[in-house]
Coordinates of C-alpha atoms in Angstrom, one line a residue:
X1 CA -10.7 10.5 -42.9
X2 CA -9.7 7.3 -44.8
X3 CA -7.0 5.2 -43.3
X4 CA -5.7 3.7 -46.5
X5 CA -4.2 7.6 -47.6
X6 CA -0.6 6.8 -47.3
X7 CA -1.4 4.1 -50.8
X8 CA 0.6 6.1 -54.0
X9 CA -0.4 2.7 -56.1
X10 CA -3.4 1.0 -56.8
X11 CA -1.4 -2.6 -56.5
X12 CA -0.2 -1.6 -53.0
X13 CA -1.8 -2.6 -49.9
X14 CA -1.4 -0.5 -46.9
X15 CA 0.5 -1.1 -43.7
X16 CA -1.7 -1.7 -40.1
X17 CA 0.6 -2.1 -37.5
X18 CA -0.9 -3.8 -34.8
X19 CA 0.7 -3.4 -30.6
X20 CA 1.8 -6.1 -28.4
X21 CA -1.8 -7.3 -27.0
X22 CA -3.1 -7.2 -30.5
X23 CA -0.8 -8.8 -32.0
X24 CA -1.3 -11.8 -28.6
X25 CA -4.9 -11.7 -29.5
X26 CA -4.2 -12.8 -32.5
X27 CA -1.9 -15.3 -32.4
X28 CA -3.7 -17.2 -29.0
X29 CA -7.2 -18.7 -30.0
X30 CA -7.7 -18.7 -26.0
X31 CA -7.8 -15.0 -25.5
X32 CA -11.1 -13.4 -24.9
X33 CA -10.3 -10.7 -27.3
X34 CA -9.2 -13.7 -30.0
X35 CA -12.4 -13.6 -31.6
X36 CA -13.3 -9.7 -32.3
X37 CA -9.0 -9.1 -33.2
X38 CA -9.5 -12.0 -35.4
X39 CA -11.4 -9.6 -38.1
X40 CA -8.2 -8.6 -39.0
X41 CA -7.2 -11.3 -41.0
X42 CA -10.4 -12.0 -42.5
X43 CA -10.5 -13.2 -46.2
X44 CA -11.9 -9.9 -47.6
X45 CA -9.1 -8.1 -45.8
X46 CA -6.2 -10.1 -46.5
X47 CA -5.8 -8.7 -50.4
X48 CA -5.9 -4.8 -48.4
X49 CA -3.9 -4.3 -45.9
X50 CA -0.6 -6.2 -44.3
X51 CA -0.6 -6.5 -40.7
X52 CA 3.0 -5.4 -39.0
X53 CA 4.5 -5.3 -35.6
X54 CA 7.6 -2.6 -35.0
X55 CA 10.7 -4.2 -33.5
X56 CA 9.6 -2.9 -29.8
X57 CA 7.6 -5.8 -29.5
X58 CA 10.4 -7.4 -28.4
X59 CA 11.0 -5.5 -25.8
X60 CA 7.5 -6.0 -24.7
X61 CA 7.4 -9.7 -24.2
X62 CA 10.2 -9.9 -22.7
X63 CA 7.9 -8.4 -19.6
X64 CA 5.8 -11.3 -20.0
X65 CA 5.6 -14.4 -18.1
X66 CA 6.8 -18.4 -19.5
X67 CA 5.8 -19.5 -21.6
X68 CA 3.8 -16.7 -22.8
X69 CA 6.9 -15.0 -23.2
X70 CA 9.1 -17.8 -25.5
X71 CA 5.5 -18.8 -27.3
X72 CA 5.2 -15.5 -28.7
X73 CA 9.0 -14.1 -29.4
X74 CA 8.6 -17.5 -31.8
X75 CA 5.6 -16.7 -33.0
X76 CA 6.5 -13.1 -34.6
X77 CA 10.0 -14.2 -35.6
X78 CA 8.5 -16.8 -37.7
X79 CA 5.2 -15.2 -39.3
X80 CA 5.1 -11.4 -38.4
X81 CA 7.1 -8.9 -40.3
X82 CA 8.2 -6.1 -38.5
X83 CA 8.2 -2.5 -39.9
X84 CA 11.5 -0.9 -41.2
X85 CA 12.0 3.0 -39.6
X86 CA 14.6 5.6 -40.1
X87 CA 16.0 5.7 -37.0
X88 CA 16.0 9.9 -37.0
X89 CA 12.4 10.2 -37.8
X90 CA 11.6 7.8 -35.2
X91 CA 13.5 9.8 -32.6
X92 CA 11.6 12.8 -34.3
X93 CA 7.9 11.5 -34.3
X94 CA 9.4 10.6 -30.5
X95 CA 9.4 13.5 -29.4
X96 CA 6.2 14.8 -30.9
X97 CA 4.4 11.4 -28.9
X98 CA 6.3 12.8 -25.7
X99 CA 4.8 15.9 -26.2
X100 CA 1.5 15.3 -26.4
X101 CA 1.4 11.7 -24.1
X102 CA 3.7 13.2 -21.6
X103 CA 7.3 11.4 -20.5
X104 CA 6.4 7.6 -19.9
X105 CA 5.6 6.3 -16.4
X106 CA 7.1 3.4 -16.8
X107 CA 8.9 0.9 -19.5
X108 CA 5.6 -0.2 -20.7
X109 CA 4.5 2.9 -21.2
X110 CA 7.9 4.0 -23.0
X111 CA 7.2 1.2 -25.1
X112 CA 3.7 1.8 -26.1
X113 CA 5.0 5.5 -27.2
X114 CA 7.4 3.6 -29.5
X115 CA 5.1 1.7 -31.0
X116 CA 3.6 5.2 -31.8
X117 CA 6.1 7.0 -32.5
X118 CA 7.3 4.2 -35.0
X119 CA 3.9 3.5 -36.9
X120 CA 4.1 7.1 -37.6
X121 CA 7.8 7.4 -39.3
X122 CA 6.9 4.5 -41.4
X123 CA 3.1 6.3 -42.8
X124 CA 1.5 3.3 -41.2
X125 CA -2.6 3.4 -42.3
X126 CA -3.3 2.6 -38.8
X127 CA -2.2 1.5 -35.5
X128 CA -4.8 -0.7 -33.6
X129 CA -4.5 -1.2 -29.6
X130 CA -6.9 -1.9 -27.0
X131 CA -4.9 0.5 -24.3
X132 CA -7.8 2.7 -23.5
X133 CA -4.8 5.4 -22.0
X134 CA -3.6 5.1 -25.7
X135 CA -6.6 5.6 -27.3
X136 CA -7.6 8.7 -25.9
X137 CA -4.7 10.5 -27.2
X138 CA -6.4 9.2 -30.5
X139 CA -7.5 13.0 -32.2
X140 CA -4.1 14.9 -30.7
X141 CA -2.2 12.0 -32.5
X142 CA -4.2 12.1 -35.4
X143 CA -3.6 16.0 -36.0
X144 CA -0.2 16.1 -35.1
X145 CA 1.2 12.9 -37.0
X146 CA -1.4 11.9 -38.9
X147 CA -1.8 8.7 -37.5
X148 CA -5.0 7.1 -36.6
X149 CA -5.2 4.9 -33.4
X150 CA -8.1 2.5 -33.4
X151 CA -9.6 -0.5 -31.5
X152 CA -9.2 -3.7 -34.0
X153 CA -13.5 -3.5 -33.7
X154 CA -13.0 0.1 -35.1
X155 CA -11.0 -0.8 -38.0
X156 CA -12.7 -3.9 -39.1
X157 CA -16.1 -2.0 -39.2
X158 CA -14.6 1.0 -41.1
X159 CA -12.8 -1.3 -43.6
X160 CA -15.8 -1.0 -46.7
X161 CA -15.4 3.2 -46.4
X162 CA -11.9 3.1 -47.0
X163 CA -11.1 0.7 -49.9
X164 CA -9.4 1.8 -52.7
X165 CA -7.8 5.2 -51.2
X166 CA -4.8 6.0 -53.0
X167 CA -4.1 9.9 -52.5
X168 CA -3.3 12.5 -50.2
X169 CA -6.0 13.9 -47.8
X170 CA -7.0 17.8 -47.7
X171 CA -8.4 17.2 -44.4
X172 CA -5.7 16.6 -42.6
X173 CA -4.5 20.7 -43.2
X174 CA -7.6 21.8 -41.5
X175 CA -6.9 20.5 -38.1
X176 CA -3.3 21.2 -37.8
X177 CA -2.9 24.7 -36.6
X178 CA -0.7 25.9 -39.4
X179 CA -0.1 30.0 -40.0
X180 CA 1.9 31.7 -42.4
X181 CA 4.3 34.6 -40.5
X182 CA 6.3 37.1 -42.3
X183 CA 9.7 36.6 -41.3
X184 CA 12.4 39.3 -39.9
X185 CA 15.2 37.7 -39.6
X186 CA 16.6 34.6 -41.2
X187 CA 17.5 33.2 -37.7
X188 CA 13.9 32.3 -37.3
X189 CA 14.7 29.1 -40.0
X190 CA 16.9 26.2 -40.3
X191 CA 18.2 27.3 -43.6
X192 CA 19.8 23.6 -44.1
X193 CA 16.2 22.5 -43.8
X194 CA 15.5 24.2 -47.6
X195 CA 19.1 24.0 -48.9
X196 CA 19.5 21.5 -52.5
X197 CA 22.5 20.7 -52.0
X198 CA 22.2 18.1 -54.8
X199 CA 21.4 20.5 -57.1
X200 CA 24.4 22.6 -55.8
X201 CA 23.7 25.3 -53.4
X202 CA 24.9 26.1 -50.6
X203 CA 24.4 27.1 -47.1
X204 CA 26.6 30.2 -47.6
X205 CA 25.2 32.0 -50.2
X206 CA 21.6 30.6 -49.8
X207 CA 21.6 32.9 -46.4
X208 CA 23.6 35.5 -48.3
X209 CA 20.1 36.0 -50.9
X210 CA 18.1 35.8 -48.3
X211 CA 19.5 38.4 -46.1
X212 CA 19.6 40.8 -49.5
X213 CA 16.3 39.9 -49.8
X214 CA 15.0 41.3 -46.0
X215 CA 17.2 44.6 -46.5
X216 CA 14.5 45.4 -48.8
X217 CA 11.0 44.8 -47.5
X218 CA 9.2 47.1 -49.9
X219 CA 10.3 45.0 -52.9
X220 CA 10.5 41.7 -51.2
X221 CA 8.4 39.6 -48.3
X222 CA 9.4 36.2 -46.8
X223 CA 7.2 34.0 -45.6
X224 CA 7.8 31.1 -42.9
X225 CA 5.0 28.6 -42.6
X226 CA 4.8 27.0 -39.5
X227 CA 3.2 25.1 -36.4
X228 CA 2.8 24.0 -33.3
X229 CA 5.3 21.4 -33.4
X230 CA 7.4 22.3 -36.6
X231 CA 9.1 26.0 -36.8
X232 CA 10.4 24.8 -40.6
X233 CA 7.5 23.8 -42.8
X234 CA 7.9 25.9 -45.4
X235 CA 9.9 28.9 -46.4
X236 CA 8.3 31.1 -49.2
X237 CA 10.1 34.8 -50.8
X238 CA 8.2 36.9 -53.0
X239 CA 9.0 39.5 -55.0
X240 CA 6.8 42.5 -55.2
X241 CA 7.1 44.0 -59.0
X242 CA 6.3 47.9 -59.7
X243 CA 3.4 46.8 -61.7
X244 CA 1.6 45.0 -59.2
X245 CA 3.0 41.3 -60.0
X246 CA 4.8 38.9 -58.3
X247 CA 7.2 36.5 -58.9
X248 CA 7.4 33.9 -56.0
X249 CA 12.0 33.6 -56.0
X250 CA 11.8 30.7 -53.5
X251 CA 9.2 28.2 -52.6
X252 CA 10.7 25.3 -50.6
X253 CA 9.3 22.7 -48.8
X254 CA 11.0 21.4 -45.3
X255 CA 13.1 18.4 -47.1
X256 CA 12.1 16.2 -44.0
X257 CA 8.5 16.5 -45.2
X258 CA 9.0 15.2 -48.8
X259 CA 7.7 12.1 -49.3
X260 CA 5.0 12.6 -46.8
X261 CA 1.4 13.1 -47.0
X262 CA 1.6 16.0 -44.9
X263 CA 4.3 17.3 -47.5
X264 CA 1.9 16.8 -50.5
X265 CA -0.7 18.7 -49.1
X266 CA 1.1 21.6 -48.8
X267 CA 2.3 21.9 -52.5
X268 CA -0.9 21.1 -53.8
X269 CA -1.9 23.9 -51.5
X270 CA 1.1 26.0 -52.9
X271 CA 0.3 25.6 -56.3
X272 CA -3.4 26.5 -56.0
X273 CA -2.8 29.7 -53.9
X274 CA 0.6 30.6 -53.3
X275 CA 0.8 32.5 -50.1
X276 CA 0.8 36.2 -50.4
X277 CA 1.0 35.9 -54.2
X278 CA -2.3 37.3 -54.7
X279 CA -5.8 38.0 -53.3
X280 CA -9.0 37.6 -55.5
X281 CA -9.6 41.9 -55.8
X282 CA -6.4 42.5 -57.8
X283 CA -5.1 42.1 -61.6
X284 CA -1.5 40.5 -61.4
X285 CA 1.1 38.4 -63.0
X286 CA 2.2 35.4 -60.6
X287 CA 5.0 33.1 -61.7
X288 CA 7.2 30.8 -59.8
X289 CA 11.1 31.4 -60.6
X290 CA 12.9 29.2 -58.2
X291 CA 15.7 27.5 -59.9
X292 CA 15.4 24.5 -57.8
X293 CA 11.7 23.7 -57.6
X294 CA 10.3 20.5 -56.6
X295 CA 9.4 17.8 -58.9
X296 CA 6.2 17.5 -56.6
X297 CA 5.6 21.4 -57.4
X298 CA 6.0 20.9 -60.9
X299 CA 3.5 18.4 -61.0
X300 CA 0.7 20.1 -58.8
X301 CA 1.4 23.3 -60.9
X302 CA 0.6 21.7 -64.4
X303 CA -2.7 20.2 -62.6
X304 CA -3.9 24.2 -61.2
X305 CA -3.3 26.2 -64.4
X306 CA 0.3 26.9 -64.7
X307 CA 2.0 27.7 -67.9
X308 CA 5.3 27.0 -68.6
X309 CA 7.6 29.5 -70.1
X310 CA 11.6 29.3 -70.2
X311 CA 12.4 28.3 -66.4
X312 CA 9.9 30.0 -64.9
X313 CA 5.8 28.9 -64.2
X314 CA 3.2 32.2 -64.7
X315 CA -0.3 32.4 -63.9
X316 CA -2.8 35.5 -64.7
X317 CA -5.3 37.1 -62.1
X318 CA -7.7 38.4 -64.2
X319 CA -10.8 39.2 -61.4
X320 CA -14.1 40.3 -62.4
X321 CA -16.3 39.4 -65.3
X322 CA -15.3 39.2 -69.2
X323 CA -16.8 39.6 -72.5
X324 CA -15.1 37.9 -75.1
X325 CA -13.5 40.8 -76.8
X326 CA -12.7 42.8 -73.3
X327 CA -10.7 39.5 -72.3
X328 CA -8.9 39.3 -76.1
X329 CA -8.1 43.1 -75.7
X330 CA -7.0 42.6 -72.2
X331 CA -4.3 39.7 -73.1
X332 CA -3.2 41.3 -76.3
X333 CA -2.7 44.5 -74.0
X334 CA -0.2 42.3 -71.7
X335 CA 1.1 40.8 -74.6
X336 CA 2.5 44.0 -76.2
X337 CA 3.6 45.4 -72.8
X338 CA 6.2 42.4 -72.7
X339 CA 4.7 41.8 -69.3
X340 CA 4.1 38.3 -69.5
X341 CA 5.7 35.7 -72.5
X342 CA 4.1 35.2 -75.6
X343 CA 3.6 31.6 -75.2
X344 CA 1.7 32.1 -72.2
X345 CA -0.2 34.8 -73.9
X346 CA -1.3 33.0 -76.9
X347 CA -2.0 29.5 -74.8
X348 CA -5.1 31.7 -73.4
X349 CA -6.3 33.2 -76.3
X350 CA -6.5 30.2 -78.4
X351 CA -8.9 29.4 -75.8
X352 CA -10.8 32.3 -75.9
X353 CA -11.0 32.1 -79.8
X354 CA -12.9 29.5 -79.5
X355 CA -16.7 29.0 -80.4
X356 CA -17.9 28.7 -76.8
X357 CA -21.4 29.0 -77.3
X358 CA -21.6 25.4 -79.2
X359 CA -23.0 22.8 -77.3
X360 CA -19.8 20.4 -76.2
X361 CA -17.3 23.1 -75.2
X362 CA -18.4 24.2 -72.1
X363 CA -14.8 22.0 -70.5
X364 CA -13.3 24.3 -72.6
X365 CA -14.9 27.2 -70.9
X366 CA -14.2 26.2 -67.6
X367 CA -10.5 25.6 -68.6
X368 CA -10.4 29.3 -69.8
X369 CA -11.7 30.2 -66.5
X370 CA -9.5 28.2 -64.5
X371 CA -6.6 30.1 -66.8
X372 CA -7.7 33.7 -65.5
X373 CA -8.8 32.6 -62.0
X374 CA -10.4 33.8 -60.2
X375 CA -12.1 35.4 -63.5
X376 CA -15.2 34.8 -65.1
X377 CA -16.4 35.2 -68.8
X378 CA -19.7 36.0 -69.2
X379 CA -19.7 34.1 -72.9
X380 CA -20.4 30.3 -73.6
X381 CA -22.9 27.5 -72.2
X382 CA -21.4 27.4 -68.3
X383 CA -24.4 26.7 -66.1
X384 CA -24.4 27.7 -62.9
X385 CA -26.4 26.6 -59.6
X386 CA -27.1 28.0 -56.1
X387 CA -26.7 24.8 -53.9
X388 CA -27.2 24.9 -50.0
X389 CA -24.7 23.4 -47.4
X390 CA -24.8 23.5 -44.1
X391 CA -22.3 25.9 -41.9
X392 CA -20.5 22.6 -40.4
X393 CA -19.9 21.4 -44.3
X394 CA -18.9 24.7 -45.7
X395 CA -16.2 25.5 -43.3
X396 CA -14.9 21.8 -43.4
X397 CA -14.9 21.6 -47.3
X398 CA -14.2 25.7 -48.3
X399 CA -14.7 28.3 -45.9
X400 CA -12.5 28.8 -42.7
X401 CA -13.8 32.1 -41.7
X402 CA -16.8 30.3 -40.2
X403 CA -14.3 28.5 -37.9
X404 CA -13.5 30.0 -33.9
X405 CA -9.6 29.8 -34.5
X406 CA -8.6 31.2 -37.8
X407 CA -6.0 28.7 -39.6
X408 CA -4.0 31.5 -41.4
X409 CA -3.4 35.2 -40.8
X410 CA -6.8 37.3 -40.7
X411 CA -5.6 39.0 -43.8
X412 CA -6.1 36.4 -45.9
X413 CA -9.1 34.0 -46.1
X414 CA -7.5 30.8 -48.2
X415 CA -9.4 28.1 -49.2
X416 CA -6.9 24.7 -48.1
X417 CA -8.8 22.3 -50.1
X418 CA -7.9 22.4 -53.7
X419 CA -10.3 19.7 -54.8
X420 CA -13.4 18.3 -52.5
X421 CA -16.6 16.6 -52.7
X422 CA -20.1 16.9 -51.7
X423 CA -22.9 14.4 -51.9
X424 CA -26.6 15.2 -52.4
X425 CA -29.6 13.2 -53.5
X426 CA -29.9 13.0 -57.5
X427 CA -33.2 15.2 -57.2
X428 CA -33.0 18.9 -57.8
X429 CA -29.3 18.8 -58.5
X430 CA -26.8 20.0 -60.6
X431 CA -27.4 18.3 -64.4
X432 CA -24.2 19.1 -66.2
X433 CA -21.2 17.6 -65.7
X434 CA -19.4 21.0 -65.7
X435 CA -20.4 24.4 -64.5
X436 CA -20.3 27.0 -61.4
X437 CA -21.4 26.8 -58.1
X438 CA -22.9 29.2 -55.7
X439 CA -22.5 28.3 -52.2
X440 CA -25.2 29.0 -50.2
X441 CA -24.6 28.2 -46.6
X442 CA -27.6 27.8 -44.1
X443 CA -28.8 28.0 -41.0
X444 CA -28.2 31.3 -38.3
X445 CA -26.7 34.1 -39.1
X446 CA -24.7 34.9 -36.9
X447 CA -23.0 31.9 -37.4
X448 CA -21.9 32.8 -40.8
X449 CA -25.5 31.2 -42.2
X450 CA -28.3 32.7 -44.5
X451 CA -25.6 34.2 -47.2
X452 CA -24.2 33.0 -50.2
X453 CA -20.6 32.6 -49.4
X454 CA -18.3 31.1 -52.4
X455 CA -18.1 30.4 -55.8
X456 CA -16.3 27.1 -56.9
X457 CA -16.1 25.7 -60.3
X458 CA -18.2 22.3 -60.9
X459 CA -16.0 19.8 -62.7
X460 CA -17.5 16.4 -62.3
X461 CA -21.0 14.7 -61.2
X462 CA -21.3 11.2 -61.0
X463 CA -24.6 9.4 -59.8
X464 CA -25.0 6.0 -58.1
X465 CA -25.6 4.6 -55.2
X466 CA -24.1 5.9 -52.2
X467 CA -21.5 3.1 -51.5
X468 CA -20.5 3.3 -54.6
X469 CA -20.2 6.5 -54.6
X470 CA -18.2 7.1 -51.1
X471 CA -15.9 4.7 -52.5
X472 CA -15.1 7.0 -55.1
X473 CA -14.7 9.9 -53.5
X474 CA -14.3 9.4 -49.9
X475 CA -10.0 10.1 -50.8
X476 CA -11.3 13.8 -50.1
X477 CA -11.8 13.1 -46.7
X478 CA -14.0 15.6 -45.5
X479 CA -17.5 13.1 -45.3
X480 CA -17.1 9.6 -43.4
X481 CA -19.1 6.5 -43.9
X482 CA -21.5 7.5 -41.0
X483 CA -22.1 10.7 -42.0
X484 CA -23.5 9.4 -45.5
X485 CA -25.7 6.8 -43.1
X486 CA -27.4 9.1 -41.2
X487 CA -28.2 11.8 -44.5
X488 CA -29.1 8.6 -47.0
X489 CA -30.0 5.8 -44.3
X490 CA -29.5 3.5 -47.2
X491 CA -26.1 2.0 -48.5
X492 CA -27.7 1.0 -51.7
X493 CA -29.7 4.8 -52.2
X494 CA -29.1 6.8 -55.1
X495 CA -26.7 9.3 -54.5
X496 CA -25.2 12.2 -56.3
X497 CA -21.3 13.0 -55.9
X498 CA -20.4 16.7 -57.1
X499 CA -16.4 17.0 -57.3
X500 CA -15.6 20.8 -57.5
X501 CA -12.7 23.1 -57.4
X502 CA -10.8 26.7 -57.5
X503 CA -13.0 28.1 -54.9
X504 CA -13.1 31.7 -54.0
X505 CA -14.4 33.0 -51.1
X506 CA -16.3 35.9 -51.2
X507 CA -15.3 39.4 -50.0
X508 CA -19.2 40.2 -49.2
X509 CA -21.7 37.3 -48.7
X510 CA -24.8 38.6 -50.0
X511 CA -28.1 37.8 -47.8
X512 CA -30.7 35.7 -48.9
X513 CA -32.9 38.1 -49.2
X514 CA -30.4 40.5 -51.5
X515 CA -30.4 37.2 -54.0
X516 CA -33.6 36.8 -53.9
X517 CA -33.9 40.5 -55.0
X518 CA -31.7 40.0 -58.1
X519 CA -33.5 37.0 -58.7
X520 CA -36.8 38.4 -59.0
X521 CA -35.0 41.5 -61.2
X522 CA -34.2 38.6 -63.6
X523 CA -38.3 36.7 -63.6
X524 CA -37.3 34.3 -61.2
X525 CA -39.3 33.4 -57.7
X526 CA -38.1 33.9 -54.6
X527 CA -35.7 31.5 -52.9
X528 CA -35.4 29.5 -49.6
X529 CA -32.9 27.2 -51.6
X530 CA -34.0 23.8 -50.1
X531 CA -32.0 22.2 -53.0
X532 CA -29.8 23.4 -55.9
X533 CA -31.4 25.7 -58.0
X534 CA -30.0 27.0 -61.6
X535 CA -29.8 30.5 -62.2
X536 CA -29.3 32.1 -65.8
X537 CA -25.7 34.2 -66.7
X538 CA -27.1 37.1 -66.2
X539 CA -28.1 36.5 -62.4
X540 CA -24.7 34.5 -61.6
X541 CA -23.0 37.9 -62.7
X542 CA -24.4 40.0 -60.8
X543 CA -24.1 38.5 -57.7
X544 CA -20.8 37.7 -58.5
X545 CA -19.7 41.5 -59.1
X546 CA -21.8 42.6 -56.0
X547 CA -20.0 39.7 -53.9
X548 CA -16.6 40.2 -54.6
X549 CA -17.3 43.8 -54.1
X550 CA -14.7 45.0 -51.1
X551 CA -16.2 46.2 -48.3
X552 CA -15.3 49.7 -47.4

């Protein structure tokens, strides 16, 4: 996972906040650790990152012996800045550290979870320590504040995987134990927690809707989304329509969270696949009424497909496979039932008016697609290819059915990441910049292996060598530097980068040996799909149909 994510600007540089014997290292050339903390401040470095203490470190030398003590307190007064924290986070990301590290021994200790506890609040990139104790709290930490702790060796050897991240990681969502509930009474939330007062609701009547809302649980369904260490992450109400829509009233984000990476996550999240809203096997209307939505919602909603139409957001659900005039009909159908708005109507069909079989269109395509996802027209140049990953991969970049402990409710397998990566060598690879992708996941069985599993839509390829290439895409977080070493062995290899999106998993995996069948129906040789392979339209649909088949 990069340790530059917390960046929202390309001129920024991100904040490493080193502890009390790091920070000593530093500063006293007659330290044994002086020479491998030094790294720090090395010239390539100095342009990336600004090295901070947090204002405990005073407490900390105060425990130290003259003149230790009086050569150091000068020395960070006069050329170390300290890190500014909100005083109520602190206390909050306090008790989090407290959780997982226990109460402190002693007043070192309550210091060093300080330190913590304060690196977090502020979004620091990193904290380095040499406190082995510390340090193997390091994944707990990780998932449940998203801080990384690190030796000062660590960091400086990670530095060239990390350069230039400026977004929000997917990855962190996978480890962090999140579940969506449906909620029975509105005790179960902090209702000030969701409240815009600045926008002028109120407490009062805010709990008044809501409670109306539960009185009828045929026509409505709250969600709370939740975790181990916050009851109020999100608070989502849906209303079910009589024809099978739904129109999502309230989606609010904990207002603590805003601002936060974690809190981007979710709404990109949100706006993909709106909890509850649909499931891949049904025709619906979606749109997003809330009066008060947030700007970050607003943003990650024009990004996923989201039209806009008076004060309200609509998507279409339009499963299966589409001729060009099946799909026309179909929109002109909804259009005359006055179940969706004209504007959002005719924003699709200019699309699908479109000549999609000339060569250059085939973004176009994709953006139609993307429109009625998780729908697929069967017109136009959209290549598609079956490409093999590895169970470990899929369920880290798509599929979290393969993992032990589901994330969400078993009722619904949701794919977290919105956008990803995954890096191949250039031969026998996708060709096209934009197309479909088949994923085919490896290995046993049992394991969730030896089927094809998902379809995602291809929207960028981008050769080059692979540091070049992890540079570029390593902000998805899923691969790290090492991984990349031990596939490619090579920094300067040639690499291939395929950057995909809206991936649907599939009710039933097929078998490699059912493909293989449909292949062969369609002149093609059997399969063991060492490497991507393309497969014509007519083969992609009809393992698409027989995929998203539900069981019964």
């Amino acid at each position: 996972m990069p340790l530059f994510d917390s960046l929202d600007g390309a001129d920024e540089t991100a904040t490493v906040v080193c502890d009390t014997m790091v920070c000593i290292d530093l500063e006293n050339t007659d330290r044994p650790h002086h020479r491998s903390s030094s790294g720090l401040r090395a010239d390539w470095l100095v342009d990336e990152i600004s090295l901070k203490v947090t204002p405990e470190i005073l407490t900390d030398l105060g425990r130290q012996d003259e003149p230790l003590r009086s050569d150091m307190v000068s020395a960070v007064k006069r050329r170390w800045d300290q890190v500014v924290a909100d005083h109520l986070k602190v206390e909050q990301q306090l008790r989090e550290v407290r959780k997982i590290m226990g109460d402190p021994k002693n007043d070192s200790s309550a210091s060093d979870q300080r330190h913590i506890a304060i690196a977090a609040a502020v979004e620091a990139a990193a904290f380095v320590t040499r406190d082995e104790e510390i340090l193997s709290f390091r994944e707990p930490i990780l998932s449940s504040l998203g801080l990384r702790l690190l030796l000062p060796s660590e960091f400086i050897t990670e530095y060239d995987s990390v350069l230039n991240s400026h977004r929000y990681q997917y990855r962190e969502l996978s480890r962090s134990g999140i579940e969506r509930t449906r909620v029975r009474s509105i005790d179960e939330f902090d209702l000030k927690l969701f409240v815009d007062q600045a926008r002028g609701e109120r407490l009062k009547s805010f709990r008044a809707e809501l409670n109306a809302m539960l009185a009828v649980p045929r026509e409505w369904e709250i969600y709370r989304v939740s975790s181990r260490s916050n009851e109020n992450i999100a608070l989502i109400a849906i209303r079910v329509l009589e024809d099978g829509g739904r129109d999502v009233r309230r989606l609010r984000l904990n207002r603590d969270l805003v601002g936060t990476r974690f809190g981007r996550i979710l709404v990109e999240y949100f706006a993909d696949q709106p909890l509850g809203a649909w499931r891949s096997g049904e025709r619906r209307t979606v749109t997003i009424s809330d009066l008060c939505p947030s700007p970050l919602l607003l943003d990650a909603c024009a990004r996923r497909g989201w039209c806009h139409a008076g004060d309200s957001m609509w998507r279409l659900s339009l499963p299966g496979c589409w001729t060009q005039d099946a799909l026309r009909s179909e929109l002109s159908s909804l259009l005359m039932a006055g179940r969706v708005p004209s504007r959002v109507i005719e924003e699709i069909l200019q699309l699908v008016d479109l000549d999609h079989s000339a060569s250059g269109n085939e973004s176009e395509t994709q953006r139609l697609e993307r429109l009625i996802h998780p729908g697929k027209v069967v017109f136009g140049q959209l290549p598609t290819w079956v490409i093999p990953i590895q169970p470990r991969w899929a369920q880290e970049l798509f599929d979290f059915r393969l993992w032990d402990l589901p994330l969400f409710d078993p009722e619904t397998s949701l794919v977290i990441n919105p956008d990803s990566a995954y890096y191949k060598r250039p031969r026998n690879s996708p060709t096209a910049p934009f197309g479909r992708i088949l994923w085919y996941v490896s290995g046993n069985e049992e394991k969730g292996g030896g089927k094809i599993r998902a379809c995602s839509a291809l929207t960028r390829r981008v050769a080059g060598t692979v540091k070049d290439l992890f540079r570029e895409f390593q902000r998805f977080g899923v691969y790290e530097w090492h991984h990349l070493m031990k596939h490619f062995k090579d920094a300067e290899a040639q690499g291939l980068a395929i950057e995909f999106t809206s991936t649907e998993l599939f009710e039933s995996p097929m078998s490699r040996d059912d493909v293989n069948d449909v292949l062969e129906s369609h002149r093609m040789k059997r399969q063991i799909f060492p490497s991507a392979v393309a497969i014509p339209d007519e083969a992609f649909q009809e393992i698409y149909l027989r995929s998203t088949k539900s069981e019964t």
